[in-house]
């Protein structure tokens, strides 16, 4: 499903003319199979989020290869990346990243709109998904009228609406209390089991990582302790 | 993304920032309306002047000058040119002709006309017929008004003095011969240039009266004689001229050019019209250029509004890009918004401009009359402002193009927003 080979990336920090190079990804290699939940854990600044953003195509790596469903995406242009994301990835963010001016329904249907799906099909698909994540009653609400847990459910529904094979989650429970965190983790586990979705979860929380089939640990730009089967 | 959804997305955002968008639309509207109204003055003046020329019956005529009467060979050549209907030879008689009818006298201009050719032209008579005999004449519409006796002269003097005191002018239209002119015999005396005296009187019969002139102000009291008059009065000094009648206005220029190539001294009012068109073309371009400056000022407003919109929506753009929106879609959404602002402004500007133009044409004649303490201008066909469709298209095009260009840079900036940076922004 996802194969990453010799992935390198360097950031330039500091004022222009006095820049300092910081290598954040130092030759990352790993492979993720379909239907897996994989957690990448690590401290803040270890490079785990950069790794996710590189896989997502938000930034281009300096070198290396990223194969998703046998497609090399590391050299994609911005336009190609966007089109590929729309078809292959769903995103769950720490801060939910919902559009405040759009209702729950509109937020969830957004990826379908981008794909040019007709209103009738959108309505049907969103209604099904709302039922799945238990948000039918708040379909017309705006994000600021929902609790953190509900907002993250909306975010998960939006990530799944186009039936992407892979969900990339960056600290999915980072903004939630422990009870809500458990609810969201249960939902992720359920969706993985029922829909055979592949989850790549970036987290610094060991409890979140514990739901993963496999855990990778990121330390100073190096993926260590990989291939560890925890369940 | 379906076009319908893109439109809905854009409208949703415009609704959210109603006040800012409304103000920008108003700025665009004022700019565009200023351009249209300013240029409409050029179109209005042009139409007024063109109407003045086109209303003249002489618009399909070509005047041919020469010291001598047109030779038969020349006449045949000109008559043979395509689109030439009639070649009318005429001659103005030197000096005024004195008319006497009963106790009344008057002086008129006089001309001799080739009645055979005149017969082929549409009738210019209000009553009667064209002369057939040397002693038959046709008179101008105001000929009777020109025949005055002593009582009339006194009355005119009195009325003129009164009018002068009131600061107006009396046109003597209430005096003159009131009876029927047709078939009346008048005594005419030609002026002899050699002796500087009037010749012996001769009697003529009025067989026709010309139609009222198209210009209200024109007093037509002339006398038209048949060309056989010269047989009776060979000593008369005349100034020959020829008028070539062309079938329609668009054929005047080709015939004119052809005659000029053959070294004929010809002139037509259509030439004047063409010169006028060129002058007004430059004049209108100048006005449109000045008006465009107003639109450019309005474009700063659109640029600001769109820049603000992009800044405010940085996080939203980030989310859209993260979930798969292409850069071209992001650019299109912002361009649609600036285009929509421009379109709304333009549409409102067209409505406002037509209203201003209508009001100007209705009110300005009175205002100008009042300001100049002159006679009532409302009876004249003066167009102060005219908005043809071509002006709406030009102004609308400029306004829309400027609106799109104003939104282009902010829209491009939106596509350059980095997803990671955008998602880091707080709500």
XYZ file of C-alpha atoms in Angstrom:
658
model
C 0.000 0.000 0.000
C 2.583 2.603 1.122
C 6.291 2.024 0.612
C 8.776 4.711 1.615
C 12.420 4.337 0.650
C 15.452 6.489 1.604
C 13.363 9.578 2.277
C 15.422 12.666 3.032
C 14.310 16.170 3.793
C 16.148 19.233 5.057
C 14.760 22.532 6.342
C 16.536 25.866 6.193
C 16.032 27.876 9.371
C 17.133 31.319 10.399
C 17.504 34.690 8.690
C 18.323 34.920 5.007
C 22.066 34.759 4.559
C 22.475 33.131 8.004
C 20.418 30.036 7.339
C 21.100 26.790 9.156
C 20.283 23.462 7.572
C 18.394 20.969 9.715
C 17.915 17.481 8.345
C 14.498 16.356 9.564
C 14.146 13.144 7.610
C 17.323 11.082 7.483
C 16.660 8.262 5.078
C 13.276 6.914 6.138
C 12.287 3.407 5.021
C 9.061 1.595 5.833
C 6.178 -0.310 4.326
C 2.507 -0.261 5.309
C 0.024 -2.892 4.191
C -3.630 -2.460 3.300
C -5.999 -2.471 6.279
C -3.305 -1.771 8.838
C -3.361 0.820 11.577
C 0.143 2.162 11.874
C 1.229 4.614 14.534
C 4.279 6.808 14.208
C 5.202 8.030 17.657
C 7.823 10.452 18.677
C 8.605 13.572 20.616
C 7.805 17.021 19.384
C 10.308 18.048 16.680
C 11.318 14.475 15.929
C 10.132 14.813 12.304
C 6.995 12.647 12.489
C 4.663 15.374 11.229
C 7.093 16.220 8.402
C 7.013 12.563 7.398
C 3.190 12.622 7.248
C 3.164 15.907 5.322
C 5.647 14.492 2.818
C 3.529 11.378 2.278
C 0.449 13.622 1.902
C 2.239 15.714 -0.740
C 2.064 18.952 1.266
C 5.809 19.213 0.728
C 8.292 17.647 -1.640
C 11.091 15.537 -0.151
C 14.684 16.347 -1.118
C 15.187 12.759 -2.192
C 13.751 9.313 -1.799
C 10.735 7.450 -2.995
C 7.115 7.296 -1.844
C 5.057 4.595 -3.508
C 1.317 4.577 -2.854
C -0.590 1.767 -4.538
C 2.438 1.351 -6.831
C 2.349 5.038 -7.861
C 5.477 7.105 -7.271
C 4.210 10.342 -5.767
C 7.429 11.938 -4.482
C 8.005 13.881 -7.712
C 4.408 14.989 -8.241
C 3.581 18.604 -9.103
C 1.238 20.513 -6.807
C -1.668 19.847 -9.165
C -0.911 16.116 -9.401
C -0.552 15.909 -5.619
C -3.928 17.590 -5.097
C -5.665 15.206 -7.494
C -3.957 12.216 -5.916
C -4.906 13.324 -2.378
C -8.524 13.677 -3.384
C -8.631 10.078 -4.604
C -6.341 8.270 -2.179
C -6.143 10.084 1.162
C -8.472 11.195 3.888
C -7.189 13.566 6.564
C -7.875 13.871 10.268
C -6.234 16.874 11.932
C -5.588 17.715 15.564
C -7.602 20.951 15.296
C -10.291 19.262 13.154
C -9.810 21.895 10.414
C -13.514 22.260 9.664
C -14.740 25.281 7.728
C -16.606 27.454 10.264
C -18.892 29.007 7.627
C -20.165 25.612 6.478
C -22.578 23.304 8.279
C -21.652 19.776 9.351
C -23.345 18.460 6.206
C -21.509 20.930 3.959
C -18.161 20.211 5.606
C -18.536 16.480 5.042
C -19.665 16.826 1.414
C -16.771 19.166 0.525
C -14.429 16.475 -0.920
C -17.338 15.151 -3.015
C -17.953 18.671 -4.309
C -14.287 18.911 -5.265
C -14.688 15.654 -7.182
C -17.679 17.104 -9.044
C -20.215 14.626 -7.631
C -23.863 15.607 -8.167
C -25.957 16.934 -5.293
C -28.284 13.916 -5.182
C -25.425 11.431 -4.752
C -23.720 13.719 -2.233
C -26.836 13.922 -0.108
C -27.191 10.151 -0.068
C -23.554 9.481 0.792
C -23.346 12.145 3.501
C -26.573 10.911 5.118
C -25.152 7.364 5.265
C -21.898 8.523 6.767
C -23.588 10.812 9.292
C -25.476 7.789 10.494
C -22.251 5.789 10.729
C -20.507 8.381 12.911
C -23.688 9.167 14.869
C -24.103 12.808 13.819
C -27.411 12.751 11.918
C -29.071 15.017 14.470
C -26.479 17.779 14.076
C -26.213 17.785 10.280
C -27.411 21.396 10.043
C -25.250 22.677 12.859
C -22.144 24.771 12.423
C -18.818 23.482 13.816
C -18.769 26.042 16.641
C -22.071 24.583 17.894
C -20.489 21.134 18.423
C -18.307 19.588 21.109
C -14.673 18.686 20.374
C -15.548 15.008 20.015
C -18.384 15.769 17.628
C -16.147 18.023 15.550
C -13.542 15.265 15.263
C -16.286 12.841 14.164
C -17.239 15.324 11.451
C -13.565 15.484 10.474
C -13.421 11.660 10.301
C -16.611 11.575 8.218
C -15.135 14.160 5.832
C -11.963 12.068 5.560
C -13.992 8.977 4.625
C -16.609 10.473 2.322
C -14.706 9.745 -0.910
C -13.888 6.191 0.226
C -10.127 6.767 0.180
C -8.007 3.682 0.928
C -5.743 5.562 3.364
C -6.538 7.892 6.268
C -3.683 10.090 7.471
C -4.257 11.302 11.027
C -2.063 13.915 12.685
C -2.583 13.869 16.471
C -6.287 12.961 16.035
C -7.062 13.205 19.739
C -4.632 15.972 20.630
C -7.406 18.467 21.365
C -9.776 16.091 23.161
C -10.324 15.031 26.770
C -9.555 11.447 27.726
C -13.159 10.207 27.556
C -13.718 11.695 24.097
C -10.310 10.402 23.062
C -11.461 6.871 23.822
C -14.642 7.373 21.788
C -12.652 8.585 18.758
C -10.113 5.750 19.053
C -12.940 3.217 19.223
C -14.464 4.763 16.110
C -11.125 4.553 14.263
C -10.734 0.920 15.258
C -14.318 0.163 14.188
C -13.918 1.856 10.813
C -10.637 0.021 10.251
C -12.303 -3.273 10.974
C -15.560 -2.700 9.096
C -14.311 -0.671 6.110
C -10.790 -2.208 5.887
C -9.337 1.340 5.942
C -5.588 1.857 6.356
C -4.768 4.388 9.092
C -1.428 6.166 9.515
C -1.563 7.919 12.879
C 1.001 10.464 14.007
C 0.982 10.858 17.781
C 3.095 11.486 20.812
C 0.472 9.764 22.995
C 1.312 6.153 23.805
C -2.338 5.389 24.503
C -3.326 6.457 20.999
C -0.445 4.451 19.583
C -1.680 1.414 21.463
C -4.601 0.906 19.069
C -2.167 0.482 16.158
C -1.296 -2.866 14.618
C 2.283 -1.683 14.313
C 4.252 1.174 15.824
C 7.174 3.118 14.449
C 9.212 5.450 16.586
C 10.691 8.607 15.182
C 13.778 10.018 16.842
C 15.740 12.937 15.374
C 14.643 12.230 11.840
C 15.298 8.535 12.015
C 12.568 5.931 12.129
C 13.676 3.511 14.766
C 12.243 0.335 16.279
C 10.197 -0.178 13.169
C 8.356 -3.302 12.108
C 7.331 -3.878 15.702
C 4.110 -5.772 15.865
C 2.392 -4.680 19.021
C -0.927 -6.478 18.795
C -16.038 20.926 -8.765
C -19.296 21.586 -10.599
C -19.780 25.172 -11.792
C -23.003 25.371 -9.800
C -21.129 24.436 -6.621
C -18.339 26.910 -7.373
C -20.921 29.660 -7.811
C -22.681 28.710 -4.591
C -19.347 28.686 -2.764
C -18.460 32.164 -4.022
C -21.902 33.609 -3.278
C -21.797 32.146 0.235
C -18.581 34.024 0.930
C -19.817 37.249 -0.592
C -22.904 37.015 1.601
C -20.707 36.556 4.642
C -18.900 39.831 3.942
C -21.970 41.692 2.757
C -20.915 45.199 3.789
C -17.419 45.020 2.334
C -18.624 43.459 -0.906
C -21.476 46.002 -1.210
C -19.065 48.901 -0.816
C -16.722 47.437 -3.430
C -19.631 46.852 -5.823
C -20.684 50.489 -5.281
C -17.155 51.695 -6.056
C -17.095 49.587 -9.221
C -20.562 50.894 -10.130
C -19.576 54.553 -9.687
C -16.436 54.057 -11.770
C -18.264 52.325 -14.603
C -21.257 54.731 -14.502
C -18.861 57.681 -14.650
C -17.258 56.197 -17.759
C -20.605 55.526 -19.463
C -22.140 58.930 -18.650
C -18.981 60.796 -19.661
C -18.715 58.992 -22.995
C -22.498 59.346 -23.530
C -22.001 63.112 -23.788
C -19.764 62.518 -26.812
C -22.314 60.185 -28.389
C -25.116 62.693 -27.617
C -23.394 65.668 -29.200
C -22.444 63.575 -32.228
C -26.031 62.442 -32.728
C -27.350 65.971 -32.409
C -24.912 67.200 -35.047
C -25.459 64.241 -37.353
C -29.226 64.650 -37.138
C -28.771 68.263 -38.072
C -26.983 67.168 -41.243
C -29.163 64.149 -41.988
C -32.369 66.170 -41.619
C -31.223 68.300 -44.487
C -32.799 67.127 -47.748
C -29.453 67.806 -49.401
C -27.805 64.758 -47.814
C -28.110 62.610 -50.962
C -27.083 65.489 -53.230
C -23.721 66.295 -54.726
C -23.096 69.895 -55.663
C -21.104 70.519 -58.817
C -19.583 73.949 -59.368
C -18.321 75.529 -62.511
C -18.261 78.884 -64.198
C -20.340 77.685 -67.085
C -23.446 75.600 -67.521
C -22.676 71.874 -67.657
C -21.916 70.706 -71.188
C -24.112 68.036 -72.734
C -21.167 65.649 -72.832
C -20.496 66.110 -69.114
C -24.184 65.805 -68.337
C -24.411 62.536 -70.262
C -21.331 61.159 -68.493
C -22.648 62.013 -65.023
C -26.123 60.691 -65.793
C -24.494 57.433 -66.879
C -22.833 56.849 -63.488
C -24.454 54.083 -61.418
C -26.741 55.281 -58.613
C -27.109 58.780 -60.105
C -30.832 59.451 -60.382
C -31.089 62.988 -61.666
C -28.687 65.707 -62.781
C -30.373 69.010 -62.095
C -29.025 72.157 -63.700
C -29.932 75.407 -62.090
C -28.678 78.948 -61.896
C -29.013 81.625 -59.276
C -30.070 84.990 -60.672
C -27.804 87.847 -59.662
C -29.487 90.445 -57.450
C -32.833 90.396 -55.727
C -36.128 90.179 -57.610
C -38.765 92.719 -56.622
C -42.348 91.357 -56.402
C -45.492 93.475 -56.465
C -48.915 92.068 -55.638
C -51.779 94.524 -55.198
C -50.454 97.154 -52.772
C -47.709 94.839 -51.453
C -44.067 94.574 -52.297
C -41.282 92.151 -51.418
C -37.802 91.128 -52.438
C -36.685 87.560 -53.041
C -33.770 85.483 -54.177
C -34.432 83.798 -57.479
C -33.157 80.837 -59.399
C -33.710 79.198 -62.741
C -34.250 75.442 -62.653
C -34.255 72.760 -65.357
C -37.891 71.859 -64.838
C -37.649 68.687 -66.920
C -35.083 67.291 -64.489
C -36.929 68.728 -61.485
C -40.012 66.818 -62.626
C -38.132 63.541 -62.101
C -37.434 64.359 -58.454
C -39.879 63.803 -55.618
C -42.236 66.734 -55.365
C -41.053 69.607 -53.223
C -44.347 71.456 -53.593
C -46.929 71.968 -50.902
C -49.487 72.905 -53.560
C -49.772 73.533 -57.265
C -47.423 72.330 -60.000
C -44.045 73.119 -61.573
C -43.834 75.893 -64.234
C -44.246 74.915 -67.870
C -44.222 78.340 -69.486
C -41.590 81.096 -69.218
C -44.046 83.333 -67.322
C -44.931 80.766 -64.680
C -43.201 80.611 -61.322
C -43.047 78.594 -58.106
C -42.575 80.489 -54.850
C -41.145 79.586 -51.464
C -43.349 78.634 -48.515
C -42.845 82.039 -46.844
C -43.195 84.112 -50.032
C -46.591 85.494 -48.997
C -45.234 86.519 -45.598
C -42.578 88.528 -47.411
C -45.117 90.619 -49.335
C -45.718 93.679 -47.173
C -47.705 96.880 -47.469
C -47.160 100.063 -45.464
C -49.497 98.976 -42.658
C -47.565 95.725 -42.282
C -44.230 97.547 -42.191
C -45.540 99.837 -39.448
C -46.947 96.918 -37.466
C -43.681 94.980 -37.734
C -41.707 98.006 -36.594
C -43.997 98.459 -33.592
C -43.925 94.789 -32.618
C -40.166 94.594 -33.079
C -39.633 97.582 -30.814
C -41.876 96.032 -28.165
C -40.075 92.723 -28.425
C -36.708 94.448 -28.170
C -37.812 96.129 -24.950
C -38.783 92.716 -23.591
C -35.432 91.322 -24.658
C -36.943 89.053 -27.312
C -37.195 89.069 -31.081
C -40.181 89.388 -33.402
C -39.999 87.304 -36.597
C -42.710 89.192 -38.623
C -44.683 86.009 -39.099
C -48.061 87.647 -38.384
C -47.891 90.065 -41.304
C -47.774 89.558 -45.063
C -50.228 88.542 -47.749
C -52.968 86.304 -46.313
C -54.845 85.448 -49.494
C -54.523 82.499 -51.853
C -51.315 82.666 -53.935
C -51.996 79.912 -56.427
C -52.765 81.206 -59.952
C -52.248 84.779 -58.739
C -50.457 87.117 -61.095
C -47.507 89.014 -59.658
C -45.379 91.704 -61.187
C -41.660 91.003 -61.005
C -38.680 93.238 -61.659
C -35.178 91.871 -62.149
C -32.156 93.853 -61.074
C -29.845 94.898 -63.831
C -26.240 94.683 -62.657
C -25.031 96.860 -65.523
C -27.370 99.825 -64.986
C -27.680 99.197 -61.207
C -31.438 99.622 -61.603
C -34.521 97.437 -61.734
C -35.665 96.398 -65.203
C -39.094 96.892 -66.634
C -41.821 95.011 -64.722
C -43.132 91.758 -66.160
C -46.139 89.699 -65.094
C -45.795 86.125 -63.915
C -48.330 83.588 -62.647
C -47.722 81.653 -59.443
C -48.420 77.978 -60.321
C -46.899 76.301 -57.238
C -45.806 76.853 -53.656
C -42.816 74.990 -52.195
C -43.089 72.838 -49.074
C -42.243 74.155 -45.639
C -38.458 74.020 -45.040
C -37.250 71.287 -42.645
C -35.542 73.843 -40.417
C -37.997 75.820 -38.296
C -35.843 78.914 -38.443
C -35.462 79.003 -42.223
C -37.613 81.600 -44.030
C -38.045 80.541 -47.643
C -39.319 83.344 -49.860
C -37.450 82.485 -53.060
C -38.831 82.400 -56.572
C -38.139 79.523 -58.971
C -38.293 80.080 -62.700
C -38.349 77.638 -65.554
C -35.124 77.481 -67.651
C -37.065 78.961 -70.565
C -36.890 82.334 -68.737
C -33.433 82.973 -70.168
C -34.983 83.085 -73.657
C -37.157 85.985 -72.518
C -34.482 87.759 -70.469
C -31.115 86.946 -72.064
C -29.435 89.871 -70.320
C -29.850 88.301 -66.869
C -26.626 87.465 -65.102
C -26.730 83.988 -63.574
C -24.429 81.746 -61.565
C -24.850 78.195 -62.819
C -24.647 75.188 -60.554
C -25.542 71.545 -60.910
C -26.967 69.234 -58.309
C -26.468 65.504 -58.737
C -29.079 63.398 -56.968
C -27.822 60.009 -55.790
C -30.263 57.191 -54.981
C -29.139 56.648 -51.347
C -26.792 58.101 -48.732
C -24.350 55.154 -48.804
C -23.801 55.636 -52.570
C -22.968 59.321 -52.265
C -19.290 58.803 -51.364
C -18.482 56.357 -54.221
C -20.106 58.682 -56.779
C -18.330 61.657 -55.219
C -14.950 59.904 -55.360
C -15.497 58.965 -59.001
C -16.372 62.558 -59.948
C -13.344 63.873 -58.078
C -11.130 61.454 -60.002
C -12.523 62.994 -63.198
C -11.556 66.466 -61.872
C -15.074 67.734 -61.307
C -15.429 70.295 -58.520
C -17.871 68.483 -56.312
C -18.964 68.648 -52.696
C -21.398 66.700 -50.528
C -22.546 67.046 -46.943
C -21.727 63.368 -46.493
C -18.060 64.392 -46.539
C -18.783 66.631 -43.606
C -20.472 63.682 -41.886
C -17.371 61.541 -42.374
C -15.109 64.257 -41.006
C -17.518 64.590 -38.092
C -17.365 60.820 -37.469
C -13.568 60.906 -37.324
C -13.566 63.893 -34.971
C -16.081 62.288 -32.650
C -14.274 58.957 -32.734
C -11.185 60.657 -31.303
C -13.307 62.718 -28.910
C -15.107 59.630 -27.592
C -11.858 57.672 -27.203
C -10.576 60.612 -25.114
C -13.699 60.563 -22.931
C -13.521 56.773 -22.505
C -9.860 57.106 -21.521
C -10.712 59.666 -18.824
C -13.610 57.488 -17.653
C -11.349 54.456 -17.467
C -9.253 56.267 -14.845
C -12.336 56.212 -12.588
C -12.626 52.458 -13.145
C -8.942 52.015 -12.338
C -9.482 53.834 -9.045
C -12.413 51.493 -8.313
C -10.143 48.558 -9.145
C -7.972 49.445 -6.140
C -11.058 48.766 -4.018
C -11.557 45.385 -5.667
C -7.875 44.549 -5.196
C -8.081 45.439 -1.494
C -11.282 43.475 -0.971
C -9.856 40.400 -2.663
C -6.547 40.658 -0.791
C -8.490 40.865 2.478
C -10.612 37.896 1.425
C -7.510 35.803 0.709
C -5.875 36.806 4.000
C -9.020 36.065 5.997
C -9.495 32.727 4.304
C -5.906 31.503 4.478
C -6.827 28.605 6.762
C -9.832 27.727 4.656
C -7.673 27.726 1.505
C -5.259 25.454 3.380
C -8.062 23.019 4.249
C -9.347 23.015 0.676
C -5.883 22.340 -0.698
C -5.254 19.650 1.942
C -8.349 17.698 0.994
C -7.540 17.891 -2.704
C -8.544 21.226 -4.233
C -6.265 22.028 -7.161
C -4.464 25.407 -7.298
C -6.392 26.277 -10.454
C -9.703 25.739 -8.633
C -8.605 28.015 -5.769
C -7.585 30.682 -8.289
C -10.872 30.280 -10.167
C -12.957 30.696 -7.005
C -11.289 34.014 -6.159
C -11.374 35.212 -9.752
C -15.076 34.392 -9.869
C -15.599 36.535 -6.802
C -13.804 39.573 -8.265
C -15.570 39.018 -11.596
C -18.893 38.846 -9.803
C -18.151 42.129 -8.020
C -17.233 43.684 -11.369
C -20.316 42.230 -13.056
C -22.682 43.467 -10.353
C -21.036 46.900 -10.423
C -21.285 47.033 -14.210
C -24.940 45.972 -14.296
C -25.877 48.562 -11.697
C -23.760 51.141 -13.534
C -25.672 50.518 -16.780
C -29.013 51.030 -15.016
C -27.781 54.174 -13.217
C -26.215 55.540 -16.411
C -29.441 55.132 -18.402
C -31.339 56.873 -15.585
C -28.802 59.746 -15.462
C -28.818 60.010 -19.258
C -32.624 60.084 -19.393
C -32.793 62.690 -16.629
C -30.088 64.813 -18.287
C -31.923 64.831 -21.606
C -35.210 65.683 -19.886
C -33.932 68.374 -17.519
C -30.859 69.953 -19.140
C -32.715 71.792 -21.962
C -34.695 73.690 -19.324
C -31.618 74.322 -17.161
C -29.595 75.599 -20.143
C -32.507 77.793 -21.316
C -32.838 79.213 -17.835
C -29.110 79.773 -17.450
C -28.799 81.477 -20.813
C -32.135 83.335 -20.424
C -32.714 82.126 -23.945
C -35.736 80.768 -25.713
C -37.079 77.367 -24.758
C -34.585 74.732 -25.983
C -36.970 71.866 -25.257
C -38.539 72.241 -28.706
C -35.143 71.527 -30.338
C -33.959 67.987 -30.796
C -30.809 68.283 -28.696
C -29.378 65.065 -27.261
C -27.100 65.831 -24.321
C -26.396 62.215 -23.526
C -26.805 59.069 -25.607
C -25.915 55.539 -24.509
C -25.801 53.182 -27.482
C -25.292 49.445 -26.950
C -21.755 49.739 -28.253
C -20.907 52.059 -25.341
C -22.467 49.646 -22.827
C -20.411 46.809 -24.332
C -17.161 48.840 -24.346
C -17.618 50.213 -20.811
C -18.841 46.844 -19.489
C -15.875 45.124 -21.113
C -13.375 47.586 -19.623
C -15.036 47.378 -16.202
C -15.104 43.577 -16.204
C -11.555 43.268 -17.515
C -10.291 45.633 -14.823
C -12.238 43.716 -12.136
C -10.756 40.399 -13.291
C -7.250 41.856 -13.457
C -7.670 43.339 -9.963
C -8.590 39.937 -8.614
C -5.847 38.100 -10.494
C -2.987 38.882 -8.136
C -4.863 38.052 -4.904
C -6.175 34.881 -6.574
C -2.642 33.860 -7.559
C -1.456 34.596 -4.042
C -4.190 32.283 -2.768
C -2.797 29.415 -4.822
C 0.663 29.995 -3.350
C -0.534 29.556 0.232
C 1.244 26.574 1.761
C -1.040 23.980 3.288
C 1.123 23.442 6.376
C 1.414 27.170 7.152
C -2.305 27.702 6.537
C -3.398 24.829 8.775
C -1.285 26.217 11.615
C -3.384 29.402 11.645
C -5.753 29.746 14.561
C -9.459 30.226 13.980
